[in-house]
Short mmCIF file of C-alpha atoms in Angstrom, two decimals:
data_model
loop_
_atom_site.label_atom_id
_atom_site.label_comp_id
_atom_site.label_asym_id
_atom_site.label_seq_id
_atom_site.Cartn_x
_atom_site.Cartn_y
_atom_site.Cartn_z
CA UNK A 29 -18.66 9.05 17.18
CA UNK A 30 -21.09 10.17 14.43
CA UNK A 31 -18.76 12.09 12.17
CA UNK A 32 -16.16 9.66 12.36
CA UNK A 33 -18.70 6.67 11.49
CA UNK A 34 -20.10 8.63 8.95
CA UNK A 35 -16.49 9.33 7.60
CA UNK A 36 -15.79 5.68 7.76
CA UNK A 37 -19.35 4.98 5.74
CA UNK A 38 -18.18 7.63 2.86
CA UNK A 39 -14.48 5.72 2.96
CA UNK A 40 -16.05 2.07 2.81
CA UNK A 41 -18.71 3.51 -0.14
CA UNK A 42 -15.37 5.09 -2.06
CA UNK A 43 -13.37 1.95 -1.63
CA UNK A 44 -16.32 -0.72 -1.73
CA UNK A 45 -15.15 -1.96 1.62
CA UNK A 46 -17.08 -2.02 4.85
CA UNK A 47 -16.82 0.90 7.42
CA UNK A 48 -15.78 -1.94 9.94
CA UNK A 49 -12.57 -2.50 7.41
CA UNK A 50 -12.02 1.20 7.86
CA UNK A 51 -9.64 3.22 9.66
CA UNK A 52 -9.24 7.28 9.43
CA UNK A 53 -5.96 7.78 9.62
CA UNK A 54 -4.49 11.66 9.50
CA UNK A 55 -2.70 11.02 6.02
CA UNK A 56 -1.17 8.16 4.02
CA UNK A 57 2.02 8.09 6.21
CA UNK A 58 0.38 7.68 8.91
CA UNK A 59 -1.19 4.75 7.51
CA UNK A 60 1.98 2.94 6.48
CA UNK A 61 3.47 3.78 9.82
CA UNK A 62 0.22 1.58 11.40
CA UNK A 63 0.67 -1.25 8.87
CA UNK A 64 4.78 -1.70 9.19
CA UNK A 65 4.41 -1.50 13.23
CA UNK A 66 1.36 -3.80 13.30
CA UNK A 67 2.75 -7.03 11.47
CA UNK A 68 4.96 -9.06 13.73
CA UNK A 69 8.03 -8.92 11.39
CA UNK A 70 11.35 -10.35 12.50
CA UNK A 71 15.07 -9.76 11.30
CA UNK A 72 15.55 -10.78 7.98
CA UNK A 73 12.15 -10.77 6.68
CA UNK A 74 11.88 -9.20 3.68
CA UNK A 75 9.96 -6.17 2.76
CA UNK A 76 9.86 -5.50 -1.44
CA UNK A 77 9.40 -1.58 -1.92
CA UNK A 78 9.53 -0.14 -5.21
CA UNK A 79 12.24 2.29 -6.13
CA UNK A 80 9.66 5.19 -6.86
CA UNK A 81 8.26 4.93 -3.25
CA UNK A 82 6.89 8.11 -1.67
CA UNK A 83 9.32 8.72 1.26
CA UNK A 84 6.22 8.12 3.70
CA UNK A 85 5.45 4.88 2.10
CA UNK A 86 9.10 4.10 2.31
CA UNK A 87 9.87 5.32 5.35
CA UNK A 88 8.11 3.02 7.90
CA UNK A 89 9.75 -0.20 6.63
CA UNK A 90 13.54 1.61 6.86
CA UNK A 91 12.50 2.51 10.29
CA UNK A 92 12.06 -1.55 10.75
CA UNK A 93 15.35 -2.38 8.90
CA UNK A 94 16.97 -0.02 11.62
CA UNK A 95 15.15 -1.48 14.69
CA UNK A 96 14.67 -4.92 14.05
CA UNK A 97 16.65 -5.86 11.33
CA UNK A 98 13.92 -6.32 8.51
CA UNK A 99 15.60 -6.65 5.07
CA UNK A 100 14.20 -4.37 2.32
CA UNK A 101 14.79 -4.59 -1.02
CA UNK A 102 14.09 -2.20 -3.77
CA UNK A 103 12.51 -3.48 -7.15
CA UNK A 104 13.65 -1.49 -10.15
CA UNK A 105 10.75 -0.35 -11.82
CA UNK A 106 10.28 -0.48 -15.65
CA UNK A 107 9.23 2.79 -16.46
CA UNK A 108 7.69 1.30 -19.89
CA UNK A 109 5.36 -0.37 -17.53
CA UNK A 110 5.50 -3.77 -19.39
CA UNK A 111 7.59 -5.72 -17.13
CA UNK A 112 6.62 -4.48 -13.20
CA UNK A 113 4.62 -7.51 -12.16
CA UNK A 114 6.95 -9.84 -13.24
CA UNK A 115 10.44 -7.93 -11.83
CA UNK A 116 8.44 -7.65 -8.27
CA UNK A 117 7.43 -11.81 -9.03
CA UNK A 118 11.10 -12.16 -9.46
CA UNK A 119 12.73 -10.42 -6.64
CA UNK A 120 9.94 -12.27 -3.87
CA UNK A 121 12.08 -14.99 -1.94
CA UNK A 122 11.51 -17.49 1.19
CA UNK A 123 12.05 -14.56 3.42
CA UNK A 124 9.71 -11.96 1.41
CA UNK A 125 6.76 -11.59 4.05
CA UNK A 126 5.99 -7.96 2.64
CA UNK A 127 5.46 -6.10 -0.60
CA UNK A 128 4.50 -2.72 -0.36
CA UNK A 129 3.99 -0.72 -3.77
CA UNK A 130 2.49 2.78 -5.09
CA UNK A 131 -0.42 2.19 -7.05
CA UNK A 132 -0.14 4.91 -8.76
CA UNK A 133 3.34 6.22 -8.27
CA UNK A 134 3.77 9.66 -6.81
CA UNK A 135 7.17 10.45 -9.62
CA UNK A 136 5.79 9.20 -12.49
CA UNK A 137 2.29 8.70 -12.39
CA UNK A 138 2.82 5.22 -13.21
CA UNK A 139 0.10 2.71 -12.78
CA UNK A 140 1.06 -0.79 -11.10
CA UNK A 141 -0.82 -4.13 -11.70
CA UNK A 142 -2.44 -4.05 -7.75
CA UNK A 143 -4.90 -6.57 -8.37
CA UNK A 144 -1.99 -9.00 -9.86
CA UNK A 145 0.31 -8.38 -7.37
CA UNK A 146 -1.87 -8.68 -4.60
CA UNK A 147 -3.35 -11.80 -6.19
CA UNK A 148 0.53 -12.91 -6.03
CA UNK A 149 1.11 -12.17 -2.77
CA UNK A 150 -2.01 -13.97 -1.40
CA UNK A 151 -1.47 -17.01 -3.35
CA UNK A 152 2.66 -17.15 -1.43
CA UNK A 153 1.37 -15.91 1.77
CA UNK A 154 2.69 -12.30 1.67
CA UNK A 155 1.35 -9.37 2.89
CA UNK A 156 0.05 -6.72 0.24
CA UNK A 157 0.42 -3.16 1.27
CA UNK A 158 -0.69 -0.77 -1.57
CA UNK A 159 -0.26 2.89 -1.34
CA UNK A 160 -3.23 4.24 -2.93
CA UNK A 161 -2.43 8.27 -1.91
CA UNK A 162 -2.19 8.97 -5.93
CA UNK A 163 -4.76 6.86 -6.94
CA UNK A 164 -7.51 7.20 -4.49
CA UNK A 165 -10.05 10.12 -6.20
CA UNK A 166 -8.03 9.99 -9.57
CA UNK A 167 -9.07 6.35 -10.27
CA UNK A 168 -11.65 3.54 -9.02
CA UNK A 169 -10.76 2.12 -6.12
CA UNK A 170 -12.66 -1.56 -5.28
CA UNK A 171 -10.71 -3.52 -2.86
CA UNK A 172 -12.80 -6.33 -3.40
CA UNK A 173 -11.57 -6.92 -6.98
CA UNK A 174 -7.86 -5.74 -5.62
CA UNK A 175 -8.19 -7.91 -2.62
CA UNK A 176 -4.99 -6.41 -0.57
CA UNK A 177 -4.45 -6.89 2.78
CA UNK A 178 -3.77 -3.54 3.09
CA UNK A 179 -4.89 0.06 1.15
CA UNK A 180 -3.69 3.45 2.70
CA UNK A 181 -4.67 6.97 1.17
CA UNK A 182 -5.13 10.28 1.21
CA UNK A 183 -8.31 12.73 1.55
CA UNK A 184 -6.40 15.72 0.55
CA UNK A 185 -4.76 14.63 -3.18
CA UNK A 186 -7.63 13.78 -5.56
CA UNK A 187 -10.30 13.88 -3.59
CA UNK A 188 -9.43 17.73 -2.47
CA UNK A 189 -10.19 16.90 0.90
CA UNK A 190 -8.56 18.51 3.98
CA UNK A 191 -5.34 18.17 5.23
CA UNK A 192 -4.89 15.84 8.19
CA UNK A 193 -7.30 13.21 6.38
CA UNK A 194 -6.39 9.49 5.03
CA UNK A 195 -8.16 6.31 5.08
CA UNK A 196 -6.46 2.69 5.67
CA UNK A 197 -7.96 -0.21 4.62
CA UNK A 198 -7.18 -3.59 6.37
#
């Protein structure tokens, strides 16, 4: 009990949450995998994924599209990285009840608007699901400013942390 709250304390201080928003997950994928199998989605919701998703941040929401017959679409980034927030705004329908993006993308290093999109999604009543495993330790994390519903990472990519280590915000 005291190494893990004291793990959730250095999480919550890294991510200016609260340990109580904190859960130590074994790596980002497992994180993802909690998210996609927590939210009560139905077939044909839609879950938005980018098209330079890790395959453990991608993963969990095919798995859904297989079992329950959850629709996900891809969103083509723009590699210039002018015109991401606005191709994710535009592909977001009736049915979209998910987006789930890299923050920093794993392929190209990329950095995607979180706060904006997450803003987006809150304002349509969409779930925001950010994978943070490349940005966590490389760049400031606040998930107050963000405001996601959801922030999954990684101990063992920029913050050279162990294996078998990731944090999930909710």
């Amino acid at each position: 009990h005291g190494l893990t709250h004291a793990t959730n304390e250095k999480f919550a201080k890294l991510l200016n949450a609260s340990p109580e928003e904190i859960a130590v997950t074994r790596n980002t994928t497992e994180g993802m995998n909690i998210v996609a199998r927590s939210l009560s989605l139905q077939a044909g919701d839609e879950v938005l994924i980018t098209n330079h998703e890790h395959i453990g941040g991608a993963a969990p929401w095919v798995a859904l599209q297989k079992d329950k017959g959850v629709v996900v679409k891809l969103v083509e980034l723009d590699l210039d990285g002018n015109d991401n927030f606005q191709r994710i705004k535009d592909s977001i329908t009736a049915k979209t009840k998910v987006v789930s993006f890299s923050h920093v993308t794993y392929s190209t290093g990329l950095l995607l608007p979180a706060k904006a999109i997450a803003d987006l999604c809150r304002e349509k009543g969409i779930y925001s699901v950010i994978d943070g495993a490349q940005a966590i330790g490389m760049i400031p994390i606040d998930v107050q400013v963000i405001n996601p519903d959801f922030y999954v990472g990684s101990g063992h990519k920029w913050l050279f942390g162990p294996k078998g280590t990731g944090v999930l915000y909710m």
